[in-house]
Amino acid sequence: MGMFWKFTGLFIVSIAIYIAYISRDTFDPESIRGKRVVVTGASTGIGEKVAYQYAKLGANILITARRENLLKQVVKKCLDLGAQSAHYISLDMQVINETGKLITEAEKTLGGLDYLVLNHALYSLELWDGDIEGLQALMNINFVSYVNLATKALPMLSESNGSIAVVSAGTSLFSLPGVIAHSASKQALNGFFEGFRLELNYKELNVSVTLLFLGGVATDHAIDLVQDRDMLAQFGDPDEAAAFIMKATSSKQTWAYYPWAAVRIPEIIHTISRDLCDIMMTNSFFPMLRMLKI
Ligand SMILES: *[C@@H]1O[C@H](CO)[C@@H](O)[C@H](O)[C@H]1NC(C)=O
Ligand SMILES: *[C@@H]1O[C@H](CO)[C@@H](O)[C@H](O)[C@H]1NC(C)=O
Ligand SMILES: *[C@@H]1O[C@H](CO)[C@@H](O)[C@H](O)[C@H]1NC(C)=O
């Protein structure tokens, strides 16, 4: 056997061992029992499912979103599933000076905090139309409120050796036409929280930050927006995405991708060659946008 093949074989085996190592399941469901968890954007979609994941394992839960009637239903279901306690506070994440109420409420109802799951986001599928006020509102919701909540929660989280989950998106790693404002707000999240995590390390605060890069997930909202069956077939499952978020956060992973191939492979291509990425976007994504009449 030639030297080349020996090295190639060794290389492939090393990669396989590395992938097996990074994807091993070290999650202990018992570790969630009695933990104090805040989930934002929890009235529908992935946030709602995340609340149920923690509920099933016996956590104390505080959820938020805007719509009180939906929050009430989610709280009830959390209790039915086995949450030790479940509360809600209705908030609009666009009004930054009000968002801190969530953390005050956590202190009051939970008496501390172990997991802060930042998940809420505004997104729609449309070409940029010049709406600057809309963009500022979107940045408040998708970015500034995240920073405010993480900052306000930090004292409680450092007391508990807690964790922050930041739900970002595949479209923060490579921009997609049709969602560029959303994409820009998620890039801001990555930029802030990657460095924030390092600053916490620098200050020797034992609070983990997990950035979760989510690709398409078949939530009701996504199904409404996309409507195309073939495209939706490639989307991830909301329950699976929620379990993934909980596990990656609890094992204090720094980065996590879901669905892995749909997010990680385009990211790698984008890193290797932005030009190649452009060509792929033009050839595969433009026809999709036309089909969706955007
Ligand atoms: C928050 O800001 C708005 C205006 O931007 C103001 O009307 C409101 O009173 C402020 N609330 C608090 C709690 O400061
Ligand atoms: C946080 O971690 C430190 C170091 O391991 C430990 O001494 C402390 O008891 C932990 N605090 C909590 C609340 O778990
Ligand atoms: C950080 O917190 C974890 C518990 O979540 C604990 O096991 C670990 O020892 C702590 N590390 C330091 C350096 O305090």
mmCIF file of C-alpha atoms and ligand atoms in Angstrom:
data_model
loop_
_atom_site.group_PDB
_atom_site.id
_atom_site.type_symbol
_atom_site.label_atom_id
_atom_site.label_comp_id
_atom_site.label_asym_id
_atom_site.label_seq_id
_atom_site.Cartn_x
_atom_site.Cartn_y
_atom_site.Cartn_z
ATOM 1 C CA MET A 1 0.000 0.000 0.000
ATOM 2 C CA GLY A 2 1.411 3.349 -1.001
ATOM 3 C CA MET A 3 2.216 6.076 1.463
ATOM 4 C CA PHE A 4 -0.582 8.203 -0.003
ATOM 5 C CA TRP A 5 -3.280 5.644 0.753
ATOM 6 C CA LYS A 6 -1.953 5.053 4.260
ATOM 7 C CA PHE A 7 -2.220 8.743 5.011
ATOM 8 C CA THR A 8 -5.604 9.054 3.343
ATOM 9 C CA GLY A 9 -6.883 6.077 5.360
ATOM 10 C CA LEU A 10 -5.504 7.525 8.576
ATOM 11 C CA PHE A 11 -7.068 10.879 7.758
ATOM 12 C CA ILE A 12 -10.522 9.395 7.119
ATOM 13 C CA VAL A 13 -10.365 7.311 10.312
ATOM 14 C CA SER A 14 -9.350 10.411 12.315
ATOM 15 C CA ILE A 15 -12.268 12.397 10.881
ATOM 16 C CA ALA A 16 -14.669 9.535 11.686
ATOM 17 C CA ILE A 17 -13.399 9.373 15.281
ATOM 18 C CA TYR A 18 -13.673 13.151 15.584
ATOM 19 C CA ILE A 19 -17.269 13.167 14.289
ATOM 20 C CA ALA A 20 -18.201 10.280 16.617
ATOM 21 C CA TYR A 21 -16.581 12.204 19.480
ATOM 22 C CA ILE A 22 -18.341 15.525 18.847
ATOM 23 C CA SER A 23 -21.722 13.898 18.247
ATOM 24 C CA ARG A 24 -21.709 11.588 21.302
ATOM 25 C CA ASP A 25 -24.680 12.038 23.604
ATOM 26 C CA THR A 26 -23.523 13.075 27.056
ATOM 27 C CA PHE A 27 -26.852 14.538 28.087
ATOM 28 C CA ASP A 28 -28.210 13.490 31.498
ATOM 29 C CA PRO A 29 -32.019 14.035 31.621
ATOM 30 C CA GLU A 30 -31.923 13.994 35.432
ATOM 31 C CA SER A 31 -29.732 17.113 35.379
ATOM 32 C CA ILE A 32 -32.771 19.186 34.293
ATOM 33 C CA ARG A 33 -35.051 18.262 37.219
ATOM 34 C CA GLY A 34 -35.739 21.284 39.425
ATOM 35 C CA LYS A 35 -33.692 23.625 37.228
ATOM 36 C CA ARG A 36 -34.960 27.188 36.680
ATOM 37 C CA VAL A 37 -35.488 27.935 32.999
ATOM 38 C CA VAL A 38 -36.573 31.029 31.061
ATOM 39 C CA VAL A 39 -37.635 30.584 27.419
ATOM 40 C CA THR A 40 -38.447 33.535 25.144
ATOM 41 C CA GLY A 41 -40.649 33.399 22.058
ATOM 42 C CA ALA A 42 -42.396 30.479 23.739
ATOM 43 C CA SER A 43 -46.014 30.956 22.631
ATOM 44 C CA THR A 44 -45.521 29.054 19.351
ATOM 45 C CA GLY A 45 -42.905 27.364 17.203
ATOM 46 C CA ILE A 46 -39.556 26.158 18.447
ATOM 47 C CA GLY A 47 -39.748 28.167 21.699
ATOM 48 C CA GLU A 48 -42.990 26.452 22.675
ATOM 49 C CA LYS A 49 -41.399 23.057 21.981
ATOM 50 C CA VAL A 50 -38.312 23.995 24.010
ATOM 51 C CA ALA A 51 -40.561 24.791 26.992
ATOM 52 C CA TYR A 52 -42.155 21.318 26.666
ATOM 53 C CA GLN A 53 -38.751 19.615 26.554
ATOM 54 C CA TYR A 54 -37.774 21.197 29.874
ATOM 55 C CA ALA A 55 -41.261 20.593 31.283
ATOM 56 C CA LYS A 56 -41.110 16.847 30.563
ATOM 57 C CA LEU A 57 -37.931 16.607 32.614
ATOM 58 C CA GLY A 58 -39.380 18.417 35.638
ATOM 59 C CA ALA A 59 -37.943 21.937 35.371
ATOM 60 C CA ASN A 60 -39.371 25.199 36.775
ATOM 61 C CA ILE A 61 -40.326 27.304 33.815
ATOM 62 C CA LEU A 62 -40.996 30.948 33.021
ATOM 63 C CA ILE A 63 -41.997 31.706 29.448
ATOM 64 C CA THR A 64 -42.591 34.905 27.555
ATOM 65 C CA ALA A 65 -43.981 36.154 24.235
ATOM 66 C CA ARG A 66 -46.564 38.788 23.347
ATOM 67 C CA ARG A 67 -49.815 36.840 23.172
ATOM 68 C CA GLU A 68 -51.186 36.126 26.621
ATOM 69 C CA ASN A 69 -53.907 33.692 25.506
ATOM 70 C CA LEU A 70 -51.313 31.436 23.855
ATOM 71 C CA LEU A 71 -48.885 31.709 26.791
ATOM 72 C CA LYS A 72 -51.623 30.525 29.164
ATOM 73 C CA GLN A 73 -52.172 27.409 27.054
ATOM 74 C CA VAL A 74 -48.442 26.660 26.913
ATOM 75 C CA VAL A 75 -48.146 27.052 30.703
ATOM 76 C CA LYS A 76 -51.009 24.624 31.214
ATOM 77 C CA LYS A 77 -49.445 22.076 28.890
ATOM 78 C CA CYS A 78 -46.058 22.463 30.649
ATOM 79 C CA LEU A 79 -47.726 21.580 33.948
ATOM 80 C CA ASP A 80 -49.505 18.607 32.373
ATOM 81 C CA LEU A 81 -46.185 17.354 30.995
ATOM 82 C CA GLY A 82 -44.538 17.409 34.413
ATOM 83 C CA ALA A 83 -43.013 20.845 35.009
ATOM 84 C CA GLN A 84 -42.468 21.511 38.734
ATOM 85 C CA SER A 85 -43.848 24.988 38.117
ATOM 86 C CA ALA A 86 -44.742 27.085 35.089
ATOM 87 C CA HIS A 87 -45.390 30.824 34.765
ATOM 88 C CA TYR A 88 -45.609 33.380 32.002
ATOM 89 C CA ILE A 89 -45.149 37.102 31.495
ATOM 90 C CA SER A 90 -46.415 38.783 28.377
ATOM 91 C CA LEU A 91 -43.818 41.151 26.846
ATOM 92 C CA ASP A 92 -43.046 42.859 23.554
ATOM 93 C CA MET A 93 -39.325 42.425 22.803
ATOM 94 C CA GLN A 94 -39.383 45.482 20.575
ATOM 95 C CA VAL A 95 -39.765 47.735 23.641
ATOM 96 C CA ILE A 96 -36.251 47.351 25.001
ATOM 97 C CA ASN A 97 -36.773 49.199 28.278
ATOM 98 C CA GLU A 98 -39.552 46.736 29.169
ATOM 99 C CA THR A 99 -37.657 43.528 28.376
ATOM 100 C CA GLY A 100 -35.771 43.594 31.691
ATOM 101 C CA LYS A 101 -39.087 42.803 33.406
ATOM 102 C CA LEU A 102 -38.571 39.218 32.319
ATOM 103 C CA ILE A 103 -35.469 38.908 34.478
ATOM 104 C CA THR A 104 -37.125 40.645 37.463
ATOM 105 C CA GLU A 105 -39.989 38.181 37.078
ATOM 106 C CA ALA A 106 -37.530 35.243 36.991
ATOM 107 C CA GLU A 107 -36.008 36.442 40.252
ATOM 108 C CA LYS A 108 -39.460 36.716 41.797
ATOM 109 C CA THR A 109 -41.056 33.484 40.587
ATOM 110 C CA LEU A 110 -38.017 31.193 40.215
ATOM 111 C CA GLY A 111 -35.700 32.726 42.825
ATOM 112 C CA GLY A 112 -32.740 32.438 40.441
ATOM 113 C CA LEU A 113 -31.901 31.145 37.000
ATOM 114 C CA ASP A 114 -30.049 28.168 35.516
ATOM 115 C CA TYR A 115 -30.943 28.378 31.813
ATOM 116 C CA LEU A 116 -31.774 31.448 29.752
ATOM 117 C CA VAL A 117 -33.011 30.312 26.331
ATOM 118 C CA LEU A 118 -33.140 33.300 23.974
ATOM 119 C CA ASN A 119 -35.181 32.182 21.001
ATOM 120 C CA HIS A 120 -37.724 34.857 19.970
ATOM 121 C CA ALA A 121 -37.309 36.343 16.498
ATOM 122 C CA LEU A 122 -39.133 38.218 13.825
ATOM 123 C CA TYR A 123 -38.710 36.920 10.316
ATOM 124 C CA SER A 124 -40.515 37.099 7.043
ATOM 125 C CA LEU A 125 -39.734 36.111 3.513
ATOM 126 C CA GLU A 126 -39.473 39.193 1.274
ATOM 127 C CA LEU A 127 -36.977 41.210 -0.692
ATOM 128 C CA TRP A 128 -35.547 44.300 1.015
ATOM 129 C CA ASP A 129 -38.064 47.102 0.502
ATOM 130 C CA GLY A 130 -36.334 50.015 2.206
ATOM 131 C CA ASP A 131 -38.383 49.999 5.405
ATOM 132 C CA ILE A 132 -35.841 51.487 7.829
ATOM 133 C CA GLU A 133 -38.242 51.783 10.768
ATOM 134 C CA GLY A 134 -39.186 48.154 10.322
ATOM 135 C CA LEU A 135 -35.498 47.274 10.317
ATOM 136 C CA GLN A 136 -34.927 49.135 13.598
ATOM 137 C CA ALA A 137 -37.824 47.286 15.205
ATOM 138 C CA LEU A 138 -36.463 43.998 13.893
ATOM 139 C CA MET A 139 -32.990 44.757 15.260
ATOM 140 C CA ASN A 140 -34.508 45.506 18.674
ATOM 141 C CA ILE A 141 -36.369 42.216 18.695
ATOM 142 C CA ASN A 142 -33.752 39.948 17.136
ATOM 143 C CA PHE A 143 -30.619 41.508 18.604
ATOM 144 C CA VAL A 144 -30.780 44.344 21.180
ATOM 145 C CA SER A 145 -33.287 42.555 23.426
ATOM 146 C CA TYR A 146 -31.016 39.477 23.495
ATOM 147 C CA VAL A 147 -28.118 41.591 24.705
ATOM 148 C CA ASN A 148 -30.260 43.312 27.328
ATOM 149 C CA LEU A 149 -31.673 40.040 28.670
ATOM 150 C CA ALA A 150 -28.293 38.298 28.835
ATOM 151 C CA THR A 151 -26.798 41.319 30.605
ATOM 152 C CA LYS A 152 -29.589 41.572 33.176
ATOM 153 C CA ALA A 153 -29.570 37.811 33.813
ATOM 154 C CA LEU A 154 -25.818 37.557 34.282
ATOM 155 C CA PRO A 155 -25.696 37.983 38.077
ATOM 156 C CA MET A 156 -28.232 35.164 38.580
ATOM 157 C CA LEU A 157 -26.536 32.950 36.002
ATOM 158 C CA SER A 158 -23.077 33.391 37.471
ATOM 159 C CA GLU A 159 -24.416 32.491 40.910
ATOM 160 C CA SER A 160 -25.831 29.227 39.550
ATOM 161 C CA ASN A 161 -23.034 28.361 37.056
ATOM 162 C CA GLY A 162 -25.809 28.741 34.503
ATOM 163 C CA SER A 163 -26.087 28.794 30.734
ATOM 164 C CA ILE A 164 -27.326 31.043 27.962
ATOM 165 C CA ALA A 165 -28.697 29.576 24.744
ATOM 166 C CA VAL A 166 -28.674 31.976 21.807
ATOM 167 C CA VAL A 167 -30.792 30.744 18.921
ATOM 168 C CA SER A 168 -29.101 32.044 15.804
ATOM 169 C CA ALA A 169 -29.550 30.873 12.233
ATOM 170 C CA GLY A 170 -27.791 29.265 9.329
ATOM 171 C CA THR A 171 -28.542 32.478 7.461
ATOM 172 C CA SER A 172 -26.145 34.273 9.804
ATOM 173 C CA LEU A 173 -23.252 32.257 8.376
ATOM 174 C CA PHE A 174 -24.065 32.937 4.721
ATOM 175 C CA SER A 175 -26.636 35.543 3.742
ATOM 176 C CA LEU A 176 -29.723 34.396 1.851
ATOM 177 C CA PRO A 177 -31.697 36.649 -0.508
ATOM 178 C CA GLY A 178 -35.271 37.002 0.736
ATOM 179 C CA VAL A 179 -34.307 37.162 4.431
ATOM 180 C CA ILE A 180 -31.451 39.665 4.509
ATOM 181 C CA ALA A 181 -32.692 41.813 7.414
ATOM 182 C CA HIS A 182 -33.187 38.699 9.523
ATOM 183 C CA SER A 183 -29.814 37.453 8.369
ATOM 184 C CA ALA A 184 -28.113 40.735 9.372
ATOM 185 C CA SER A 185 -29.715 40.676 12.844
ATOM 186 C CA LYS A 186 -28.512 37.109 13.399
ATOM 187 C CA GLN A 187 -25.005 38.042 12.245
ATOM 188 C CA ALA A 188 -25.073 40.757 14.901
ATOM 189 C CA LEU A 189 -25.999 38.090 17.484
ATOM 190 C CA ASN A 190 -23.081 35.887 16.446
ATOM 191 C CA GLY A 191 -20.683 38.803 16.577
ATOM 192 C CA PHE A 192 -21.807 39.899 20.006
ATOM 193 C CA PHE A 193 -22.191 36.545 21.732
ATOM 194 C CA GLU A 194 -19.014 34.944 20.403
ATOM 195 C CA GLY A 195 -17.018 37.742 22.009
ATOM 196 C CA PHE A 196 -19.288 37.948 25.069
ATOM 197 C CA ARG A 197 -18.524 34.295 25.835
ATOM 198 C CA LEU A 198 -14.802 35.059 25.660
ATOM 199 C CA GLU A 199 -15.234 38.087 27.922
ATOM 200 C CA LEU A 200 -17.016 35.881 30.464
ATOM 201 C CA ASN A 201 -14.061 33.467 30.323
ATOM 202 C CA TYR A 202 -11.699 36.395 30.701
ATOM 203 C CA LYS A 203 -13.603 37.558 33.782
ATOM 204 C CA GLU A 204 -13.637 33.947 35.054
ATOM 205 C CA LEU A 205 -17.417 33.877 35.254
ATOM 206 C CA ASN A 206 -18.710 30.331 34.982
ATOM 207 C CA VAL A 207 -21.596 31.034 32.586
ATOM 208 C CA SER A 208 -21.673 29.139 29.299
ATOM 209 C CA VAL A 209 -22.936 30.609 26.040
ATOM 210 C CA THR A 210 -24.167 28.253 23.319
ATOM 211 C CA LEU A 211 -24.757 29.648 19.826
ATOM 212 C CA LEU A 212 -27.236 27.502 17.932
ATOM 213 C CA PHE A 213 -27.271 27.790 14.154
ATOM 214 C CA LEU A 214 -30.657 26.621 12.991
ATOM 215 C CA GLY A 215 -31.569 25.946 9.400
ATOM 216 C CA GLY A 216 -35.113 25.496 8.134
ATOM 217 C CA VAL A 217 -37.391 23.940 10.747
ATOM 218 C CA ALA A 218 -40.973 23.036 9.856
ATOM 219 C CA THR A 219 -42.823 25.185 12.403
ATOM 220 C CA ASP A 220 -46.343 26.388 11.539
ATOM 221 C CA HIS A 221 -44.949 29.836 10.705
ATOM 222 C CA ALA A 222 -42.308 28.370 8.372
ATOM 223 C CA ILE A 223 -44.909 26.162 6.674
ATOM 224 C CA ASP A 224 -47.100 29.259 6.124
ATOM 225 C CA LEU A 225 -44.196 31.171 4.593
ATOM 226 C CA VAL A 226 -42.729 28.452 2.406
ATOM 227 C CA GLN A 227 -45.723 26.349 1.378
ATOM 228 C CA ASP A 228 -43.610 24.310 -1.016
ATOM 229 C CA ARG A 229 -43.721 20.619 -0.196
ATOM 230 C CA ASP A 230 -40.353 19.666 -1.707
ATOM 231 C CA MET A 231 -38.584 22.421 0.131
ATOM 232 C CA LEU A 232 -40.311 21.648 3.418
ATOM 233 C CA ALA A 233 -39.282 18.001 3.094
ATOM 234 C CA GLN A 234 -35.708 19.157 3.730
ATOM 235 C CA PHE A 235 -36.632 21.048 6.895
ATOM 236 C CA GLY A 236 -35.918 19.821 10.415
ATOM 237 C CA ASP A 237 -38.561 18.722 12.908
ATOM 238 C CA PRO A 238 -39.585 21.253 15.623
ATOM 239 C CA ASP A 239 -39.534 18.712 18.502
ATOM 240 C CA GLU A 240 -36.160 17.435 17.423
ATOM 241 C CA ALA A 241 -34.846 21.010 17.110
ATOM 242 C CA ALA A 242 -36.102 21.800 20.626
ATOM 243 C CA ALA A 243 -34.480 18.696 22.150
ATOM 244 C CA PHE A 244 -31.295 19.594 20.291
ATOM 245 C CA ILE A 245 -31.291 23.121 21.772
ATOM 246 C CA MET A 246 -31.810 21.804 25.309
ATOM 247 C CA LYS A 247 -29.090 19.164 25.047
ATOM 248 C CA ALA A 248 -26.462 21.366 23.390
ATOM 249 C CA THR A 249 -27.038 24.071 26.022
ATOM 250 C CA SER A 250 -26.936 21.718 28.957
ATOM 251 C CA SER A 251 -23.696 20.144 27.740
ATOM 252 C CA LYS A 252 -22.297 23.681 27.399
ATOM 253 C CA GLN A 253 -21.411 23.333 23.719
ATOM 254 C CA THR A 254 -20.006 26.492 22.195
ATOM 255 C CA TRP A 255 -21.551 25.994 18.750
ATOM 256 C CA ALA A 256 -24.233 23.675 17.479
ATOM 257 C CA TYR A 257 -25.809 23.177 14.055
ATOM 258 C CA TYR A 258 -29.294 21.877 13.266
ATOM 259 C CA PRO A 259 -30.020 20.269 10.819
ATOM 260 C CA TRP A 260 -26.266 19.664 10.655
ATOM 261 C CA ALA A 261 -25.752 19.114 6.916
ATOM 262 C CA ALA A 262 -28.191 21.833 5.797
ATOM 263 C CA VAL A 263 -26.314 24.491 7.780
ATOM 264 C CA ARG A 264 -22.755 23.260 8.147
ATOM 265 C CA ILE A 265 -22.088 22.286 4.533
ATOM 266 C CA PRO A 266 -23.093 25.686 3.028
ATOM 267 C CA GLU A 267 -21.044 27.347 5.783
ATOM 268 C CA ILE A 268 -17.974 25.334 4.786
ATOM 269 C CA ILE A 269 -18.509 26.153 1.093
ATOM 270 C CA HIS A 270 -18.903 29.842 1.974
ATOM 271 C CA THR A 271 -15.659 29.728 3.966
ATOM 272 C CA ILE A 272 -13.745 28.016 1.178
ATOM 273 C CA SER A 273 -15.073 30.212 -1.631
ATOM 274 C CA ARG A 274 -17.561 33.050 -1.435
ATOM 275 C CA ASP A 275 -17.629 33.090 -5.252
ATOM 276 C CA LEU A 276 -18.676 29.441 -5.377
ATOM 277 C CA CYS A 277 -21.338 30.202 -2.779
ATOM 278 C CA ASP A 278 -22.659 33.041 -4.985
ATOM 279 C CA ILE A 279 -22.898 30.686 -7.958
ATOM 280 C CA MET A 280 -24.788 28.125 -5.904
ATOM 281 C CA MET A 281 -27.180 30.755 -4.555
ATOM 282 C CA THR A 282 -27.857 32.086 -8.033
ATOM 283 C CA ASN A 283 -28.480 28.629 -9.452
ATOM 284 C CA SER A 284 -30.434 27.038 -6.655
ATOM 285 C CA PHE A 285 -31.950 29.791 -4.575
ATOM 286 C CA PHE A 286 -33.114 32.247 -7.244
ATOM 287 C CA PRO A 287 -35.395 29.646 -8.897
ATOM 288 C CA MET A 288 -36.813 28.886 -5.441
ATOM 289 C CA LEU A 289 -37.558 32.558 -4.784
ATOM 290 C CA ARG A 290 -39.241 32.835 -8.190
ATOM 291 C CA MET A 291 -41.297 29.750 -7.486
ATOM 292 C CA LEU A 292 -42.395 31.264 -4.155
ATOM 293 C CA LYS A 293 -43.218 34.501 -6.070
ATOM 294 C CA ILE A 294 -40.922 36.680 -3.982
HETATM 295 C C1 LIG B 1 -40.040 52.903 27.759
HETATM 296 O O1 LIG B 1 -39.901 53.789 26.670
HETATM 297 C C2 LIG B 1 -41.139 54.323 26.197
HETATM 298 C C3 LIG B 1 -40.889 55.209 25.008
HETATM 299 O O2 LIG B 1 -39.867 54.717 24.222
HETATM 300 C C4 LIG B 1 -41.834 55.099 27.311
HETATM 301 O O3 LIG B 1 -43.087 55.520 26.856
HETATM 302 C C5 LIG B 1 -41.993 54.207 28.539
HETATM 303 O O4 LIG B 1 -42.495 54.961 29.608
HETATM 304 C C6 LIG B 1 -40.667 53.582 28.945
HETATM 305 N N1 LIG B 1 -40.874 52.654 30.027
HETATM 306 C C7 LIG B 1 -40.078 52.549 31.084
HETATM 307 C C8 LIG B 1 -40.419 51.486 32.082
HETATM 308 O O5 LIG B 1 -39.118 53.284 31.247
HETATM 309 C C1 LIG B 2 -20.335 26.601 40.802
HETATM 310 O O1 LIG B 2 -19.087 25.989 40.494
HETATM 311 C C2 LIG B 2 -18.140 26.088 41.532
HETATM 312 C C3 LIG B 2 -16.827 25.481 41.018
HETATM 313 O O2 LIG B 2 -17.013 24.173 40.582
HETATM 314 C C4 LIG B 2 -18.647 25.365 42.766
HETATM 315 O O3 LIG B 2 -17.713 25.546 43.813
HETATM 316 C C5 LIG B 2 -19.978 25.961 43.175
HETATM 317 O O4 LIG B 2 -20.524 25.224 44.246
HETATM 318 C C6 LIG B 2 -20.939 25.922 42.019
HETATM 319 N N1 LIG B 2 -22.176 26.599 42.379
HETATM 320 C C7 LIG B 2 -23.363 26.061 42.166
HETATM 321 C C8 LIG B 2 -24.520 26.874 42.626
HETATM 322 O O5 LIG B 2 -23.513 24.979 41.631
HETATM 323 C C1 LIG B 3 -18.686 25.584 36.274
HETATM 324 O O1 LIG B 3 -19.960 25.060 36.582
HETATM 325 C C2 LIG B 3 -20.083 23.666 36.445
HETATM 326 C C3 LIG B 3 -21.507 23.300 36.791
HETATM 327 O O2 LIG B 3 -22.358 23.716 35.786
HETATM 328 C C4 LIG B 3 -19.111 22.968 37.353
HETATM 329 O O3 LIG B 3 -19.196 21.580 37.146
HETATM 330 C C5 LIG B 3 -17.690 23.442 37.075
HETATM 331 O O4 LIG B 3 -16.802 22.879 38.035
HETATM 332 C C6 LIG B 3 -17.624 24.956 37.145
HETATM 333 N N1 LIG B 3 -16.292 25.374 36.708
HETATM 334 C C7 LIG B 3 -15.585 26.319 37.321
HETATM 335 C C8 LIG B 3 -14.277 26.616 36.732
HETATM 336 O O5 LIG B 3 -15.999 26.920 38.303
#
